C-alpha atoms as an extended CHARMM CRD file, in Angstrom:
* protein
*
       120  EXT
         1         1  GLU       CA           -168.0150000000     -165.8680000000       64.9580000000  PROA      1               0.0000000000
         2         2  TRP       CA           -171.0120000000     -168.1790000000       64.4670000000  PROA      2               0.0000000000
         3         3  LEU       CA           -174.4570000000     -167.9660000000       62.7740000000  PROA      3               0.0000000000
         4         4  ILE       CA           -176.7630000000     -170.5840000000       64.4420000000  PROA      4               0.0000000000
         5         5  CYS       CA           -180.3090000000     -171.2870000000       63.1760000000  PROA      5               0.0000000000
         6         6  PRO       CA           -182.6580000000     -172.9240000000       65.5550000000  PROA      6               0.0000000000
         7         7  GLY       CA           -185.2910000000     -175.2930000000       64.2440000000  PROA      7               0.0000000000
         8         8  GLY       CA           -188.9310000000     -175.7540000000       64.4800000000  PROA      8               0.0000000000
         9         9  MET       CA           -191.8560000000     -174.4980000000       62.4550000000  PROA      9               0.0000000000
        10        10  PRO       CA           -192.8170000000     -171.8950000000       61.6700000000  PROA      10              0.0000000000
        11        11  GLY       CA           -189.4970000000     -170.4930000000       62.9690000000  PROA      11              0.0000000000
        12        12  ALA       CA           -187.3760000000     -172.0320000000       60.3130000000  PROA      12              0.0000000000
        13        13  SER       CA           -189.7040000000     -170.6090000000       57.6460000000  PROA      13              0.0000000000
        14        14  ASN       CA           -189.5250000000     -167.2060000000       59.2560000000  PROA      14              0.0000000000
        15        15  LEU       CA           -185.7240000000     -167.3650000000       59.1200000000  PROA      15              0.0000000000
        16        16  ALA       CA           -185.7290000000     -168.4330000000       55.4940000000  PROA      16              0.0000000000
        17        17  ALA       CA           -187.9610000000     -165.4280000000       54.6680000000  PROA      17              0.0000000000
        18        18  CYS       CA           -185.4800000000     -163.0240000000       56.1640000000  PROA      18              0.0000000000
        19        19  GLU       CA           -183.3360000000     -161.7350000000       53.3740000000  PROA      19              0.0000000000
        20        20  PRO       CA           -180.6950000000     -160.0160000000       55.6470000000  PROA      20              0.0000000000
        21        21  LEU       CA           -180.1360000000     -163.3740000000       57.4070000000  PROA      21              0.0000000000
        22        22  ASN       CA           -179.9450000000     -165.1660000000       54.0620000000  PROA      22              0.0000000000
        23        23  GLN       CA           -177.2370000000     -162.8390000000       52.8690000000  PROA      23              0.0000000000
        24        24  ALA       CA           -175.4190000000     -163.0760000000       56.2540000000  PROA      24              0.0000000000
        25        25  LEU       CA           -175.4790000000     -166.8740000000       56.0990000000  PROA      25              0.0000000000
        26        26  LYS       CA           -174.1860000000     -167.0220000000       52.5290000000  PROA      26              0.0000000000
        27        27  ALA       CA           -171.4260000000     -164.5820000000       53.2800000000  PROA      27              0.0000000000
        28        28  GLN       CA           -170.4700000000     -166.4690000000       56.4900000000  PROA      28              0.0000000000
        29        29  ALA       CA           -170.2540000000     -169.7390000000       54.7680000000  PROA      29              0.0000000000
        30        30  GLN       CA           -168.4040000000     -168.4420000000       51.7370000000  PROA      30              0.0000000000
        31        31  ALA       CA           -165.8880000000     -166.8200000000       53.9640000000  PROA      31              0.0000000000
        32        32  GLY       CA           -165.2720000000     -170.0740000000       55.8230000000  PROA      32              0.0000000000
        33        33  GLY       CA           -167.0730000000     -168.8650000000       58.8980000000  PROA      33              0.0000000000
        34        34  LYS       CA           -168.9930000000     -171.1600000000       61.1240000000  PROA      34              0.0000000000
        35        35  VAL       CA           -172.7100000000     -171.9210000000       60.4430000000  PROA      35              0.0000000000
        36        36  ALA       CA           -174.9410000000     -174.2930000000       62.3610000000  PROA      36              0.0000000000
        37        37  ALA       CA           -178.5320000000     -175.3410000000       61.9780000000  PROA      37              0.0000000000
        38        38  ILE       CA           -180.8410000000     -177.9330000000       63.6980000000  PROA      38              0.0000000000
        39        39  CYS       CA           -184.1670000000     -179.6300000000       63.0550000000  PROA      39              0.0000000000
        40        40  ALA       CA           -186.0940000000     -177.9960000000       60.2160000000  PROA      40              0.0000000000
        41        41  SER       CA           -183.5100000000     -175.2340000000       59.5820000000  PROA      41              0.0000000000
        42        42  PRO       CA           -180.9510000000     -177.3330000000       57.5990000000  PROA      42              0.0000000000
        43        43  ALA       CA           -183.6660000000     -178.1450000000       55.1370000000  PROA      43              0.0000000000
        44        44  VAL       CA           -185.7180000000     -174.9990000000       55.1020000000  PROA      44              0.0000000000
        45        45  VAL       CA           -182.8990000000     -172.4160000000       55.5730000000  PROA      45              0.0000000000
        46        46  LEU       CA           -179.4600000000     -173.7390000000       54.6160000000  PROA      46              0.0000000000
        47        47  GLY       CA           -180.5060000000     -176.1060000000       51.8230000000  PROA      47              0.0000000000
        48        48  PRO       CA           -182.4050000000     -173.6510000000       49.6740000000  PROA      48              0.0000000000
        49        49  LEU       CA           -179.3960000000     -171.3170000000       49.9200000000  PROA      49              0.0000000000
        50        50  GLY       CA           -177.1290000000     -173.9480000000       48.3820000000  PROA      50              0.0000000000
        51        51  LEU       CA           -175.0190000000     -174.0940000000       51.5950000000  PROA      51              0.0000000000
        52        52  LEU       CA           -175.1460000000     -177.8000000000       51.9400000000  PROA      52              0.0000000000
        53        53  GLU       CA           -174.3040000000     -178.6750000000       48.3390000000  PROA      53              0.0000000000
        54        54  GLY       CA           -171.9600000000     -181.6720000000       48.4800000000  PROA      54              0.0000000000
        55        55  ARG       CA           -171.8400000000     -181.7440000000       52.2430000000  PROA      55              0.0000000000
        56        56  GLU       CA           -172.8020000000     -184.4240000000       54.7500000000  PROA      56              0.0000000000
        57        57  ALA       CA           -175.6970000000     -183.0040000000       56.7000000000  PROA      57              0.0000000000
        58        58  VAL       CA           -178.8370000000     -184.0680000000       58.6850000000  PROA      58              0.0000000000
        59        59  CYS       CA           -182.1960000000     -182.4910000000       59.2680000000  PROA      59              0.0000000000
        60        60  TYR       CA           -185.6160000000     -183.4120000000       60.6980000000  PROA      60              0.0000000000
        61        61  PRO       CA           -186.6540000000     -186.7160000000       59.1570000000  PROA      61              0.0000000000
        62        62  GLY       CA           -189.0400000000     -186.2930000000       56.3990000000  PROA      62              0.0000000000
        63        63  MET       CA           -187.7090000000     -182.8620000000       55.3300000000  PROA      63              0.0000000000
        64        64  GLU       CA           -184.8460000000     -184.2060000000       53.1520000000  PROA      64              0.0000000000
        65        65  ALA       CA           -186.2900000000     -182.6750000000       49.9850000000  PROA      65              0.0000000000
        66        66  GLY       CA           -185.0120000000     -179.3240000000       51.0980000000  PROA      66              0.0000000000
        67        67  MET       CA           -181.4700000000     -180.5700000000       51.5380000000  PROA      67              0.0000000000
        68        68  LYS       CA           -180.4410000000     -179.3770000000       48.0910000000  PROA      68              0.0000000000
        69        69  GLY       CA           -177.2370000000     -181.4010000000       47.0160000000  PROA      69              0.0000000000
        70        70  ALA       CA           -176.4600000000     -182.6780000000       50.5990000000  PROA      70              0.0000000000
        71        71  ARG       CA           -175.4010000000     -186.0850000000       51.3850000000  PROA      71              0.0000000000
        72        72  VAL       CA           -178.0260000000     -186.8770000000       54.1680000000  PROA      72              0.0000000000
        73        73  GLU       CA           -176.8360000000     -189.4580000000       56.6480000000  PROA      73              0.0000000000
        74        74  TYR       CA           -178.7830000000     -190.4990000000       59.6860000000  PROA      74              0.0000000000
        75        75  SER       CA           -176.2530000000     -192.7860000000       61.3060000000  PROA      75              0.0000000000
        76        76  LYS       CA           -175.5250000000     -190.0200000000       63.8330000000  PROA      76              0.0000000000
        77        77  PRO       CA           -177.6390000000     -187.1220000000       65.2030000000  PROA      77              0.0000000000
        78        78  VAL       CA           -175.2000000000     -184.4270000000       64.2700000000  PROA      78              0.0000000000
        79        79  ALA       CA           -173.2000000000     -183.9110000000       61.1260000000  PROA      79              0.0000000000
        80        80  ILE       CA           -170.0200000000     -181.7920000000       60.8940000000  PROA      80              0.0000000000
        81        81  ASP       CA           -168.6600000000     -181.0250000000       57.4070000000  PROA      81              0.0000000000
        82        82  GLY       CA           -166.1040000000     -178.3420000000       57.2750000000  PROA      82              0.0000000000
        83        83  ASN       CA           -167.4410000000     -175.0660000000       58.6970000000  PROA      83              0.0000000000
        84        84  ILE       CA           -171.0780000000     -176.3060000000       58.8150000000  PROA      84              0.0000000000
        85        85  ILE       CA           -172.7710000000     -178.2440000000       61.6400000000  PROA      85              0.0000000000
        86        86  THR       CA           -176.2570000000     -179.6750000000       61.2370000000  PROA      86              0.0000000000
        87        87  GLY       CA           -178.3570000000     -181.4160000000       63.8470000000  PROA      87              0.0000000000
        88        88  GLU       CA           -181.2830000000     -183.7900000000       63.3660000000  PROA      88              0.0000000000
        89        89  ALA       CA           -183.9970000000     -182.5520000000       65.7760000000  PROA      89              0.0000000000
        90        90  LEU       CA           -184.7020000000     -181.5260000000       69.3810000000  PROA      90              0.0000000000
        91        91  GLY       CA           -183.4630000000     -184.9930000000       70.5610000000  PROA      91              0.0000000000
        92        92  ALA       CA           -180.0450000000     -183.9680000000       69.0420000000  PROA      92              0.0000000000
        93        93  ALA       CA           -179.8860000000     -180.6680000000       70.8610000000  PROA      93              0.0000000000
        94        94  ILE       CA           -177.2060000000     -181.6800000000       73.4390000000  PROA      94              0.0000000000
        95        95  PRO       CA           -175.0100000000     -183.3670000000       70.8890000000  PROA      95              0.0000000000
        96        96  PHE       CA           -175.4120000000     -180.3910000000       68.6000000000  PROA      96              0.0000000000
        97        97  ALA       CA           -174.4920000000     -177.9350000000       71.3510000000  PROA      97              0.0000000000
        98        98  LEU       CA           -171.4470000000     -179.9370000000       72.3450000000  PROA      98              0.0000000000
        99        99  ALA       CA           -170.2500000000     -180.1580000000       68.7250000000  PROA      99              0.0000000000
       100       100  ILE       CA           -170.4400000000     -176.3440000000       68.5450000000  PROA      100             0.0000000000
       101       101  ALA       CA           -168.6000000000     -176.1600000000       71.8320000000  PROA      101             0.0000000000
       102       102  ARG       CA           -165.9660000000     -178.4530000000       70.5290000000  PROA      102             0.0000000000
       103       103  GLU       CA           -165.5330000000     -176.5200000000       67.4140000000  PROA      103             0.0000000000
       104       104  LEU       CA           -165.4480000000     -173.2230000000       69.3200000000  PROA      104             0.0000000000
       105       105  ALA       CA           -163.2840000000     -174.0830000000       72.2960000000  PROA      105             0.0000000000
       106       106  GLY       CA           -161.8150000000     -177.5440000000       71.7430000000  PROA      106             0.0000000000
       107       107  ALA       CA           -162.4300000000     -181.0970000000       72.8510000000  PROA      107             0.0000000000
       108       108  ASP       CA           -161.3200000000     -180.4020000000       76.4210000000  PROA      108             0.0000000000
       109       109  ALA       CA           -163.9070000000     -177.5620000000       76.8990000000  PROA      109             0.0000000000
       110       110  ALA       CA           -166.6670000000     -179.6280000000       75.3870000000  PROA      110             0.0000000000
       111       111  ALA       CA           -165.7780000000     -182.5240000000       77.6100000000  PROA      111             0.0000000000
       112       112  ARG       CA           -165.9270000000     -180.2810000000       80.6050000000  PROA      112             0.0000000000
       113       113  VAL       CA           -169.3770000000     -179.0150000000       79.5740000000  PROA      113             0.0000000000
       114       114  LYS       CA           -170.5000000000     -182.5730000000       78.9980000000  PROA      114             0.0000000000
       115       115  LYS       CA           -169.4530000000     -183.6780000000       82.3620000000  PROA      115             0.0000000000
       116       116  ALA       CA           -170.9140000000     -180.5800000000       84.0660000000  PROA      116             0.0000000000
       117       117  ILE       CA           -174.4140000000     -181.1670000000       82.6360000000  PROA      117             0.0000000000
       118       118  VAL       CA           -174.0980000000     -184.9350000000       83.4070000000  PROA      118             0.0000000000
       119       119  TYR       CA           -174.6180000000     -185.8970000000       79.9270000000  PROA      119             0.0000000000
       120       120  GLN       CA           -173.8590000000     -189.6530000000       79.1070000000  PROA      120             0.0000000000
C-alpha cells in the first residue's frame, strides 16, 4: 500500500541506484498509490524521478537542487501533496510518521498514536 524511503546518506544514494525500486516508485506514484520519503530521499530519490514535479515538498536543507520541479516550503517539517508525503530530516521523523498514520488509518488513529507516544 505504501512505498517509504528512509533518508540519510549513503542510504538515499543506494536507493536511487536501485532500478527495481525506481520503477516501483514511478508505478506506485502514477497509479495514485502512496509514496513517502524523508531527509535526503526526497531530493536524491523522488526528485530525480520527476515524482515531485509541481508538488509541495520538503527535504534535508541544502539538498533542494535535487527537488526537480517541486515547490519547496520549509514552514512545516512535513509536506503532504496528494499521494506523496515528504519529511525534512530526522527531527521531523515523528511528524512524518504521524502524517503517514493519518493518511493510512485516519486522524483518530494518528491522534491515538500521538497520545500513546506522549508526543506534544
